[in-house]
Short mmCIF file of C-alpha atoms and ligand atoms in Angstrom, two decimals:
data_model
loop_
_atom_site.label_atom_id
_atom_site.label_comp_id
_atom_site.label_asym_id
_atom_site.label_seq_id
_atom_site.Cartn_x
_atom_site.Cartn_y
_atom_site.Cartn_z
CA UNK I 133 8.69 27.49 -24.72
CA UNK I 134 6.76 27.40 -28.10
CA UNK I 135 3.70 25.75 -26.67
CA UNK I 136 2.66 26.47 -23.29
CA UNK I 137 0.25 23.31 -23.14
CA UNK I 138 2.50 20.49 -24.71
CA UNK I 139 3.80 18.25 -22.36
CA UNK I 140 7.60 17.65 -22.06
CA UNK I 141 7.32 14.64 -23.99
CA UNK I 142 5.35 15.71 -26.73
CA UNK I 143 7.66 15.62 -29.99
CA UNK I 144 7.95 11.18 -28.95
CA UNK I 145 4.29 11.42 -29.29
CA UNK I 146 1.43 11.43 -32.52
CA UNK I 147 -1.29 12.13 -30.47
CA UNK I 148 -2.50 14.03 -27.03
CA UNK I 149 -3.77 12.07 -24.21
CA UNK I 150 -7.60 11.68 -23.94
CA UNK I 151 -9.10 13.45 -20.94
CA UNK I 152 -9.88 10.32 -19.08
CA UNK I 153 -5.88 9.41 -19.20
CA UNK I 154 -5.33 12.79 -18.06
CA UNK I 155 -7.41 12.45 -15.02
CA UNK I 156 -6.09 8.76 -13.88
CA UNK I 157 -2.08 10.19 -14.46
CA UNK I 158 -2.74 13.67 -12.47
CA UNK I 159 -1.22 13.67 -9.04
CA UNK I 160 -1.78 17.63 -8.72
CA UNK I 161 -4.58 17.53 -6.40
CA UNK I 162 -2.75 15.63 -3.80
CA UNK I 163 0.83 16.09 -4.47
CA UNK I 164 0.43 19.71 -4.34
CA UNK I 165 1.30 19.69 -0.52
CA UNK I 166 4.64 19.03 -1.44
CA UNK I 167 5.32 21.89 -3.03
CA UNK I 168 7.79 23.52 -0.13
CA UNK I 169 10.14 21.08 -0.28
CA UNK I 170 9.97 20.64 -4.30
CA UNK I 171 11.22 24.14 -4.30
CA UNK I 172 13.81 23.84 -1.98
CA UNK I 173 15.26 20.76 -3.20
CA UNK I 174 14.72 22.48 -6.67
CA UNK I 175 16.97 25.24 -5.32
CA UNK I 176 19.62 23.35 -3.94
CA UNK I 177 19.79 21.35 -6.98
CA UNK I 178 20.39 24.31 -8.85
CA UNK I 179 23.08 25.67 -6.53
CA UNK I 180 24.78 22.49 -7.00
CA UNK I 181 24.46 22.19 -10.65
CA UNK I 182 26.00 25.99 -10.68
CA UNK I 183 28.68 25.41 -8.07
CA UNK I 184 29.88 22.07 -10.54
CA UNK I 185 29.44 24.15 -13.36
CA UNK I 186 27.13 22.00 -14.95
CA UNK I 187 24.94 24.80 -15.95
CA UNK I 188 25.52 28.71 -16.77
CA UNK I 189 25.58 30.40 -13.57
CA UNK I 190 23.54 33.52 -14.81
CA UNK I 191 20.41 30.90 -15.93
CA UNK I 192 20.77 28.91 -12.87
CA UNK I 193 20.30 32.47 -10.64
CA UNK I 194 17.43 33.01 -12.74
CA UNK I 195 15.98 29.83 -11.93
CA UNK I 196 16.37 30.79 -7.97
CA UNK I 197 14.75 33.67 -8.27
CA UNK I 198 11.86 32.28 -10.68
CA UNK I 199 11.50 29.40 -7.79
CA UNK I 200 10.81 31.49 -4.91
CA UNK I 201 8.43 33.66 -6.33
CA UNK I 202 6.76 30.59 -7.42
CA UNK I 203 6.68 29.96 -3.62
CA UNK I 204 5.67 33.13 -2.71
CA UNK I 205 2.91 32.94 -5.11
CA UNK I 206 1.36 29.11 -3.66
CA UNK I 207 1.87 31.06 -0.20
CA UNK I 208 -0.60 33.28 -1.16
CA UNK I 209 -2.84 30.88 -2.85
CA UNK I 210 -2.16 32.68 -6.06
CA UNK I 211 -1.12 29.54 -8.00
CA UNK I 212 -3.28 28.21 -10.70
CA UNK I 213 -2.78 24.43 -10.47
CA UNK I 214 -3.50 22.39 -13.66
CA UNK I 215 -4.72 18.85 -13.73
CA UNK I 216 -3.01 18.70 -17.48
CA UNK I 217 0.49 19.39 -16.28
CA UNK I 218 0.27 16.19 -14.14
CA UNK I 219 2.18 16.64 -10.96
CA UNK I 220 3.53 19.32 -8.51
CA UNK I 221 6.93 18.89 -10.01
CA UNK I 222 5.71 19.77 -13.73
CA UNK I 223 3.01 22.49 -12.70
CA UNK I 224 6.60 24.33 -10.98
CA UNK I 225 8.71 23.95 -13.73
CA UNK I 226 5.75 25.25 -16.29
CA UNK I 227 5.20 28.30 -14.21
CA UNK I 228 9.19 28.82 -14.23
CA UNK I 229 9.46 28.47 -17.76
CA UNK I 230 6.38 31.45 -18.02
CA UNK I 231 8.12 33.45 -15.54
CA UNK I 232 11.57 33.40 -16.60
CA UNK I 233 11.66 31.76 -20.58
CA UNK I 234 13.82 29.12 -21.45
CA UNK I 235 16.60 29.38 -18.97
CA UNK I 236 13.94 27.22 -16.73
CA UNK I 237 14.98 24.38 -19.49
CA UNK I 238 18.72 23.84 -17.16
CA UNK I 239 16.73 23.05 -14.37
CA UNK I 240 16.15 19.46 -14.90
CA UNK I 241 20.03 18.69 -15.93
CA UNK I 242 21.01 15.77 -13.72
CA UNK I 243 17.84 15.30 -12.35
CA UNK I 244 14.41 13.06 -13.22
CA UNK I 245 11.19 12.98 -11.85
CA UNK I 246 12.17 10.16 -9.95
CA UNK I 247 14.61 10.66 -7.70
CA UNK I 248 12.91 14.80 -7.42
CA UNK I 249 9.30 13.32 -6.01
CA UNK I 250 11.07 10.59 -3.67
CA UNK I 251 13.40 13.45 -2.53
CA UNK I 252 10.59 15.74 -1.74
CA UNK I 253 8.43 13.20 -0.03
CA UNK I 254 11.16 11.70 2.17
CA UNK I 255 11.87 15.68 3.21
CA UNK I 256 7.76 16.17 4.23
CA UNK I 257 7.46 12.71 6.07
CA UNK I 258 10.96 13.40 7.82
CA UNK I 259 9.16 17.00 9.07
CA UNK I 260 5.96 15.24 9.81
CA UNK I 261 7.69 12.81 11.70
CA UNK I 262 9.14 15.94 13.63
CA UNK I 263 5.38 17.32 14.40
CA UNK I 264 4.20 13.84 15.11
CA UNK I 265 6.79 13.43 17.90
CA UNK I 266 6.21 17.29 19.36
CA UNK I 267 2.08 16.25 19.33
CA UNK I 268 2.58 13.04 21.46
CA UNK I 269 4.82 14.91 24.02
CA UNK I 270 1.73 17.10 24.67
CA UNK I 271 -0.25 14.15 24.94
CA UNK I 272 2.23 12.69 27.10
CA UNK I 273 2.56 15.84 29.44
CA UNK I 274 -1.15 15.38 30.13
CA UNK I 275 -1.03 11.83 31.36
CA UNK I 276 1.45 12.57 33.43
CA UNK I 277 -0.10 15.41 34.64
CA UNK I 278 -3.20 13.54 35.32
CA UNK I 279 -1.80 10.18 36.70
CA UNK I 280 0.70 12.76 39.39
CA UNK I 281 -2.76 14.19 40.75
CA UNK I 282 -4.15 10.47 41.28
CA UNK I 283 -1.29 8.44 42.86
CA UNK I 284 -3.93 7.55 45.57
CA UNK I 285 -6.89 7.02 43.65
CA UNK I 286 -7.54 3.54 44.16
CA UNK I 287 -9.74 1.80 41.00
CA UNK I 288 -9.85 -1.76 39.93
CA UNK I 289 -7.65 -3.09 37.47
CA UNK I 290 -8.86 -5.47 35.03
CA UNK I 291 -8.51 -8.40 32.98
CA UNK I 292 -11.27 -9.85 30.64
CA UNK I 293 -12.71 -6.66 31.32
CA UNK I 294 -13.97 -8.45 35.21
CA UNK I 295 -12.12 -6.95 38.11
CA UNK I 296 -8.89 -8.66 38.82
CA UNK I 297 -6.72 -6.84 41.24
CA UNK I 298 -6.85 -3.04 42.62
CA UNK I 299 -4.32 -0.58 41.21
CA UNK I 300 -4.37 3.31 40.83
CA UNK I 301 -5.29 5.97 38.21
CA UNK I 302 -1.59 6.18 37.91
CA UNK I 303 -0.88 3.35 37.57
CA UNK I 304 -3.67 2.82 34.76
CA UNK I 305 -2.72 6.40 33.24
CA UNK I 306 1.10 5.52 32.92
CA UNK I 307 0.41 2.67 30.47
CA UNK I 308 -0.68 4.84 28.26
CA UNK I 309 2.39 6.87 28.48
CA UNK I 310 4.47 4.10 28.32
CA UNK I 311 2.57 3.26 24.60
CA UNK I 312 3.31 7.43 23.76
CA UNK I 313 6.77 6.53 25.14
CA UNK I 314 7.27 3.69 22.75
CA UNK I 315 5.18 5.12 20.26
CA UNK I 316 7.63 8.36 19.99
CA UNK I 317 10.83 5.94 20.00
CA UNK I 318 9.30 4.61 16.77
CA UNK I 319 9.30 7.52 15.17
CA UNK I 320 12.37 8.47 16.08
CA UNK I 321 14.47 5.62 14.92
CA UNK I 322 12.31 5.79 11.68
CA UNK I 323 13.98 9.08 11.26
CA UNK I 324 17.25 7.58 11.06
CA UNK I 325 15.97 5.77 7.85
CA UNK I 326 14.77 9.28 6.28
CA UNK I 327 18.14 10.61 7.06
CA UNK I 328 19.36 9.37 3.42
CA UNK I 329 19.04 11.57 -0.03
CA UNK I 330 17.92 9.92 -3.10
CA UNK I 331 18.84 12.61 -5.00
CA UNK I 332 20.87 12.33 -7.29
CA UNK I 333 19.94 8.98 -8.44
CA UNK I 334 18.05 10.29 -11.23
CA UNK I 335 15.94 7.80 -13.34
CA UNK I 336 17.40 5.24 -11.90
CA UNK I 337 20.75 4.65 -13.25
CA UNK I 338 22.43 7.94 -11.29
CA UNK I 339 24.12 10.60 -13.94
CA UNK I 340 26.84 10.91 -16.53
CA UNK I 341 26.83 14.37 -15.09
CA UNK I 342 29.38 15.13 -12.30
CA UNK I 343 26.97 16.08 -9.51
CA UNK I 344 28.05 16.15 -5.92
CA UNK I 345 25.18 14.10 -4.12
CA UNK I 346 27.16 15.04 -0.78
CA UNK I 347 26.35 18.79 -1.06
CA UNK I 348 22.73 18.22 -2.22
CA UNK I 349 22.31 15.81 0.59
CA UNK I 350 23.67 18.04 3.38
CA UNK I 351 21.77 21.22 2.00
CA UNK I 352 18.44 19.25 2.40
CA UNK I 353 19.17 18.40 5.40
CA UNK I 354 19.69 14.80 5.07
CA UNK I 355 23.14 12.80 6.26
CA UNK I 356 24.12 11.23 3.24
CA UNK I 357 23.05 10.09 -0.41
CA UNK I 358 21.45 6.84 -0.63
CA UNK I 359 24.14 4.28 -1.58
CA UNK I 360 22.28 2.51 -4.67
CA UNK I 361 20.58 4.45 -6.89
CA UNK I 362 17.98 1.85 -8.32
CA UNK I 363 17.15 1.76 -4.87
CA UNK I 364 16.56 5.29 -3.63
CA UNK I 365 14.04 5.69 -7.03
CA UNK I 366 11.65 2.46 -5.57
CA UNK I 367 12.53 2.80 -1.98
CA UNK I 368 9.01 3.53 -0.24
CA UNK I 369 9.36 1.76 3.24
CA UNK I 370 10.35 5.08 4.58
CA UNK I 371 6.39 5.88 3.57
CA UNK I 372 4.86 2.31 4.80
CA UNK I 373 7.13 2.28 8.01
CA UNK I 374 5.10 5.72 8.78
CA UNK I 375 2.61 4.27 7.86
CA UNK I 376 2.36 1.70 10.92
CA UNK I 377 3.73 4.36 13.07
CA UNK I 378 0.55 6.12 12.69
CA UNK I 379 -1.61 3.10 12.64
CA UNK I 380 -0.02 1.75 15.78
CA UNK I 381 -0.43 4.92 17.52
CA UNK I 382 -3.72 5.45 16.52
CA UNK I 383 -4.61 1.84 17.64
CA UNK I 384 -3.40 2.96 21.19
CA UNK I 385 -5.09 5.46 21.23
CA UNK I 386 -8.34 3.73 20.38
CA UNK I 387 -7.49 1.72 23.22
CA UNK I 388 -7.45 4.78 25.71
CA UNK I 389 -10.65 5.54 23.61
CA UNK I 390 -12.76 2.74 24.19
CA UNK I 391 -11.93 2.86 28.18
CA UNK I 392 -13.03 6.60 28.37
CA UNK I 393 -16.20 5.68 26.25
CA UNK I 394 -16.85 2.69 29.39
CA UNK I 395 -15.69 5.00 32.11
CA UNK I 396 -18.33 7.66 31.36
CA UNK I 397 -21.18 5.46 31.07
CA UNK I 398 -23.52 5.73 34.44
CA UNK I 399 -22.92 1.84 34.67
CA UNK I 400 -18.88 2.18 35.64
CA UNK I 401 -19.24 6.10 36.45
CA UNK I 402 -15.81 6.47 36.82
CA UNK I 403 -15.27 9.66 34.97
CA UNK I 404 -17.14 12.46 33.29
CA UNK I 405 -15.92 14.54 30.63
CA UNK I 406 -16.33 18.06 29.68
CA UNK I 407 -19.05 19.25 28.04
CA UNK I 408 -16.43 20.76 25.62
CA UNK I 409 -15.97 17.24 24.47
CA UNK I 410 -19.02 15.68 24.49
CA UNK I 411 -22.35 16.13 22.65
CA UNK I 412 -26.10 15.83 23.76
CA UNK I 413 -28.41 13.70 21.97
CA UNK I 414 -31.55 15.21 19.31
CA UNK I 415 -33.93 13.30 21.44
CA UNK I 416 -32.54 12.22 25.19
CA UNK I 417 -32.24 14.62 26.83
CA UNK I 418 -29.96 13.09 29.25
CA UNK I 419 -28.24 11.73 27.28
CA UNK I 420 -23.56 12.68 26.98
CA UNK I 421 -22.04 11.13 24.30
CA UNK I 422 -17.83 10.57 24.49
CA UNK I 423 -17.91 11.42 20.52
CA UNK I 424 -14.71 12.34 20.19
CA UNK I 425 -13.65 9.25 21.89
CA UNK I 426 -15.36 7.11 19.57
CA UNK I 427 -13.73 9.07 16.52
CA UNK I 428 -10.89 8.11 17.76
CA UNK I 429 -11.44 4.89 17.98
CA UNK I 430 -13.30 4.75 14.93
CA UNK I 431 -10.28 6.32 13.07
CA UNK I 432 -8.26 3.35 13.34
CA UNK I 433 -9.80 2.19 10.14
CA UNK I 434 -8.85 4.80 7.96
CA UNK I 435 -4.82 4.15 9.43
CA UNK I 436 -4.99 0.82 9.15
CA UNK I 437 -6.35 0.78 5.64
CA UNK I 438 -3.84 3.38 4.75
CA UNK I 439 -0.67 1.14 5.88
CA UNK I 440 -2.43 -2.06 4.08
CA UNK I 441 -3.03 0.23 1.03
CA UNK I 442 0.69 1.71 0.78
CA UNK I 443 1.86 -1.86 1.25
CA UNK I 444 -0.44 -3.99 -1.32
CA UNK I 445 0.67 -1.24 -4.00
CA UNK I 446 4.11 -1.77 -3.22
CA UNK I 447 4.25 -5.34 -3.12
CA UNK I 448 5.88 -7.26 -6.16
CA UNK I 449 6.68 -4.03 -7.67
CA UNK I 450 9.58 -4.78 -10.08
CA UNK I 451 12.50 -2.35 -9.82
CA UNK I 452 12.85 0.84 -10.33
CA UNK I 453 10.01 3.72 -10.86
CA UNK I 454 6.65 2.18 -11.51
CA UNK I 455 3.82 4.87 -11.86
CA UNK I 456 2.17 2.86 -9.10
CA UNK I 457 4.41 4.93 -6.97
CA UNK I 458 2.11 7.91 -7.16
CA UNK I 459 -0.17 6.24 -5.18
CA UNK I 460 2.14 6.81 -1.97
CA UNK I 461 0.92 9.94 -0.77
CA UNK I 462 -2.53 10.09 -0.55
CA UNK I 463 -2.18 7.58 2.64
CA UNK I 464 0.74 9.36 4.39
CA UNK I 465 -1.05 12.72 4.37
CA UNK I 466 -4.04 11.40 5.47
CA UNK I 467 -2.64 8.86 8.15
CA UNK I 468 -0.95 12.00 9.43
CA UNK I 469 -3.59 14.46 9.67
CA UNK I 470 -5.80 11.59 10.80
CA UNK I 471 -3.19 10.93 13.64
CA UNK I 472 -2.57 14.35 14.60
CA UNK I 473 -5.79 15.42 15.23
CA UNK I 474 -6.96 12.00 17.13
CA UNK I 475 -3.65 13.17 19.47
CA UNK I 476 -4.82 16.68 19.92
CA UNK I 477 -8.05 15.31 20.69
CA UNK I 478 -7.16 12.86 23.09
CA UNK I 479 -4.71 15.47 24.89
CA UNK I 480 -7.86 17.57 24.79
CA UNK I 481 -10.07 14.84 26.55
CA UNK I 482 -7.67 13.86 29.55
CA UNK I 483 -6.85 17.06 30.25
CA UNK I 484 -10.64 18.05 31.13
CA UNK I 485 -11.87 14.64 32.19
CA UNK I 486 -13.11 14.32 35.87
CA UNK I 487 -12.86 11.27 37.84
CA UNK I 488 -14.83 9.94 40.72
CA UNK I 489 -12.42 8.57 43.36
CA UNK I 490 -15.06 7.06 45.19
CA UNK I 491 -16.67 5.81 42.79
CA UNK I 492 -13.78 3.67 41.60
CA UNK I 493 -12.74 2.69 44.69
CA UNK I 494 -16.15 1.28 45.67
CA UNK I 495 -15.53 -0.57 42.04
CA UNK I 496 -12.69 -2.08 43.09
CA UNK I 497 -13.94 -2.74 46.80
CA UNK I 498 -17.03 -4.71 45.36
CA UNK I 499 -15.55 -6.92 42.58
CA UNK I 500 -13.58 -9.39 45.37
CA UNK I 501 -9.96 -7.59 43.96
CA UNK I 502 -8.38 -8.21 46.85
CA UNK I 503 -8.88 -12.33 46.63
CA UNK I 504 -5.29 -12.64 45.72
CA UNK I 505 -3.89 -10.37 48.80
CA UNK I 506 -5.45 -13.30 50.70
CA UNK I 507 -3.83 -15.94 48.73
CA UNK I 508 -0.21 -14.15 49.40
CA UNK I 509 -1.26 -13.94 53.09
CA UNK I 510 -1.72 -17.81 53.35
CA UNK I 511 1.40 -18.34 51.70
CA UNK I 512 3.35 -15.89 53.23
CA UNK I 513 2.00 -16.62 56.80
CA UNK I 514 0.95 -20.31 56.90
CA UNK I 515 3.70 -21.70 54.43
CA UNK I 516 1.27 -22.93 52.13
CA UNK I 517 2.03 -23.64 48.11
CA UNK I 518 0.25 -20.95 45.97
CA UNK I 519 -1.86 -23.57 44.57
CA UNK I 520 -3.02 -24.79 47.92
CA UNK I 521 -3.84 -20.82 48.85
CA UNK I 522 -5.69 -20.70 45.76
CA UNK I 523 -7.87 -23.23 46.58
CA UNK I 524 -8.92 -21.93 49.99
CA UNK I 525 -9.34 -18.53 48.71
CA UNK I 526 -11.62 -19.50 46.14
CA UNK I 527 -13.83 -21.02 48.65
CA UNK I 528 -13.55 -17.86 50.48
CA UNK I 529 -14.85 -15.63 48.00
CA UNK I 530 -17.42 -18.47 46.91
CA UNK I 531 -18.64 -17.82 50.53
CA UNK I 532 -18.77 -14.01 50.25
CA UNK I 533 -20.78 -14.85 46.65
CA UNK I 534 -23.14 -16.69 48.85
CA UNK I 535 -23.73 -14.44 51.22
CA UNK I 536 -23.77 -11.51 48.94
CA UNK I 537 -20.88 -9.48 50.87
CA UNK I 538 -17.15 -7.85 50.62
CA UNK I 539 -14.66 -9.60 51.35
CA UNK I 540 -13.70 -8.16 54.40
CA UNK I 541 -17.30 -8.37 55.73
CA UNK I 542 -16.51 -11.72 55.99
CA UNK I 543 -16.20 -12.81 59.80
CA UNK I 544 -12.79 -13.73 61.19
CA UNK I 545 -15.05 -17.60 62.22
CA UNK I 546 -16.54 -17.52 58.89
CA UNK I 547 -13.19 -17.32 57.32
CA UNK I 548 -11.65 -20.00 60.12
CA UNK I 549 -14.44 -22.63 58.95
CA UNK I 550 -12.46 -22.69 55.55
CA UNK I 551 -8.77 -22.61 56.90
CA UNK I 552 -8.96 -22.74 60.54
CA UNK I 553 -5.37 -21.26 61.14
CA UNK I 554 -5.99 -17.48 59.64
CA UNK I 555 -5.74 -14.93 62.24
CA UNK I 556 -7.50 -11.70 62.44
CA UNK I 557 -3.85 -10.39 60.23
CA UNK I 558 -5.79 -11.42 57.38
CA UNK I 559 -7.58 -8.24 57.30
CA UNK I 560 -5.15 -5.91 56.79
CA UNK I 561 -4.57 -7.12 53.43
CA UNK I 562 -8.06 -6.84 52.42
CA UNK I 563 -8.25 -3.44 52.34
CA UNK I 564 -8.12 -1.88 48.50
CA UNK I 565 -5.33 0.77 49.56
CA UNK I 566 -3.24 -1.44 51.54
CA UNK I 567 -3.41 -4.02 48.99
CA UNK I 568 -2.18 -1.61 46.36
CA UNK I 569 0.26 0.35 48.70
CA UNK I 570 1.78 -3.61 48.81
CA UNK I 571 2.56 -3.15 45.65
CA UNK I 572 6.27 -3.27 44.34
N1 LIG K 663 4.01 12.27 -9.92
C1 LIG K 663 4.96 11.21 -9.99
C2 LIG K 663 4.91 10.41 -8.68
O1 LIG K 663 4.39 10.86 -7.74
C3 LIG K 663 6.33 11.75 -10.19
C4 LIG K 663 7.28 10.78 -10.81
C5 LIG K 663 6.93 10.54 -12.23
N2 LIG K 663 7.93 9.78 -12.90
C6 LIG K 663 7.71 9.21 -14.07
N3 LIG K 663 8.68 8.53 -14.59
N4 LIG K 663 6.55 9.28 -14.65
O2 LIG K 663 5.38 9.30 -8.61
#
């Protein structure tokens, strides 16, 4: 290498690019997180190109060995990254060339830029996925483990955020992990979509070279090579579909989020969390504030921006490589980070939380959630049409309104002046436990 600044392209071009260029085309600062699988995919390239005999075996060994030190050496944070090389792929194969001369020149034989970064990325969201998955089990296990120890613990279940009908903390708890459930089933089958290699497909066009993109594939870990070539260069759905995998999850758990943030308020009182996840305030002293909760919920924003960012760049994109491409990272990184920490902190924040059973069940006792036990008992025990039930029931609880009382402090005579054939049977539905023990 006679220059060790000039850019690869450098004897096409008059003139070096101005400073300001420099800064809008450099990836390095993000893209540098990909380094791991850059030089693994690197590697396996090379073993390929040897085992074809594309290249001389004793350069491509060379290469090897010049690639993992280079790992060794970003391990150990003693890596100089330069803004002027560009891109994690061209700050690698710079380093190789100082480390082991011009041998490091075979190492881009059959390959491009192109199909190398989409390769790379594909292998890092594949992995995230991976972590992503492991992180909502333990969110999972928590729920579970939360919702097993409150099977009994009546609370009212809403709609329109009024008190509709009483349910459990299980009950309430399980949604959630049902959304996890469905949530990790999403990332799963996404997987299946990362599980083709897109290397090999060079610029776009695939190689005169005869490469064997079944080797490389398998060796990276992925099933099979991409089928079209112009394709696996300008394929980024694999990056938007992860995209609104974390976003969706995320909004989910905002969901969770803004339930805790009511349920610790003294107005519903249902639970308290632990002052290892909440903060105090700089002036009321009483004050305990769900923070983490709202971060969560607050975090939404940055996912959902991230999916509509990934997807407005990509949109009428003409094929194949467009530089616009580069802007693909910065999102998924974030969106995962973001996502992983807002499950860690959620897992964090049921685990400790503390609910107040009677509390809840005076909640559910108070808000008349039991008006549509009596509607089933009419129509179960006087042959009545729902509607019909309906009707009297309405005027029963208008009469409980009126005289500012539960239910079931109703009289059985007050109750007769409505429907004069109830019984004193009608009671044993209006009690929040039996109502929800009813429950198929
Ligand atoms: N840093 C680039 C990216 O992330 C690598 C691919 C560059 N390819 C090219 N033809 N300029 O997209």
């Amino acid at each position: 290498m006679k220059n060790k600044n000039k850019t690869v392209w450098s004897n096409r071009f008059g003139k070096t690019n101005s400073k300001n260029f420099q800064r809008i085309g450099a990836s390095i600062n993000i893209d540098k997180r990909l380094y791991n699988e850059d030089i693994q995919a690197s590697i396996v390239h090379v073993q390929m190109l040897i085992k074809k005999s594309i290249i001389p075996k004793k350069d491509g060994i060379k290469i090897i060995k010049g690639l993992k030190k280079i790992k060794k050496e970003i391990d150990k944070n003693k890596f100089k990254f330069k803004e002027k090389f560009e891109d994690i792929h061209q700050n690698i194969e710079k380093r190789l060339f100082q480390i082991i001369g011009d041998s490091a020149g075979h190492l881009h034989t059959a390959r491009s830029r192109n199909d190398q970064v989409v390769t790379d990325f594909k292998m890092w969201v594949k992995k995230a996925s991976f972590d992503i998955n492991e992180t909502i089990n333990f969110l999972i296990r928590s729920l579970l483990k939360k919702a097993s120890r409150n099977i009994d613990t009546v609370m009212p279940g809403f709609t329109h955020l009024q008190v509709a009908q009483p349910v459990t903390l299980a009950m309430h708890l399980s949604a959630y992990d049902q959304m996890m459930e469905r949530d990790k089933s999403r990332v799963l089958d996404c997987k299946n979509r990362l599980n083709e290699s897109p290397l090999g497909a060079c610029a776009l066009s695939g190689t005169g070279f005869n490469i064997d993109r079944e080797m490389t594939a398998s060796k990276l870990g992925f099933n099979n090579p991409m089928v079209s070539t112009m394709d696996a260069v300008s394929a980024r759905d694999f990056a938007t579909e992860f995209l609104f995998i974390c976003a969706q999850c995320g909004l989910h758990l905002s969901r969770l989020a803004e339930e805790i943030i009511l349920w610790v308020t003294p107005q519903f009182g249902f639970a308290r969390l632990s002052d290892a996840w909440s903060t105090g305030s700089s002036i009321m002293p009483q004050k305990k504030n769900p923070d983490a909760a709202e971060l969560i919920r607050a975090k939404t924003g940055r996912l959902n921006g991230n999916l509509i960012q990934l997807l407005t760049v990509m949109k009428a994109l003409p094929l194949a490589y467009n530089k616009d491409m580069q802007e693909d990272k910065q999102a998924v990184f974030e969106s995962f980070d973001t996502i992983s920490l807002c499950l860690k902190a959620m897992t964090g924040m049921v685990e400790t939380m503390e609910f107040h059973a009677p509390i809840m069940k005076k909640a559910a006792e108070s808000g008349y959630a039991t008006a549509t036990e009596i509607a089933d008992w009419l129509v179960r025990n006087l042959d009545m049409p729902f509607r019909d039930a309906h009707h009297v029931t309405g005027a029963i609880v208008k009469m409980a309104v009126t005289k500012n009382c539960k239910l079931d402090d109703l009289s059985l005579s007050d109750m007769q002046d409505i429907e004069p054939r109830i019984t004193d049977d009608i009671f044993n539905v209006l009690d929040v436990e039996k109502a929800v023990a009813s429950r198929k």
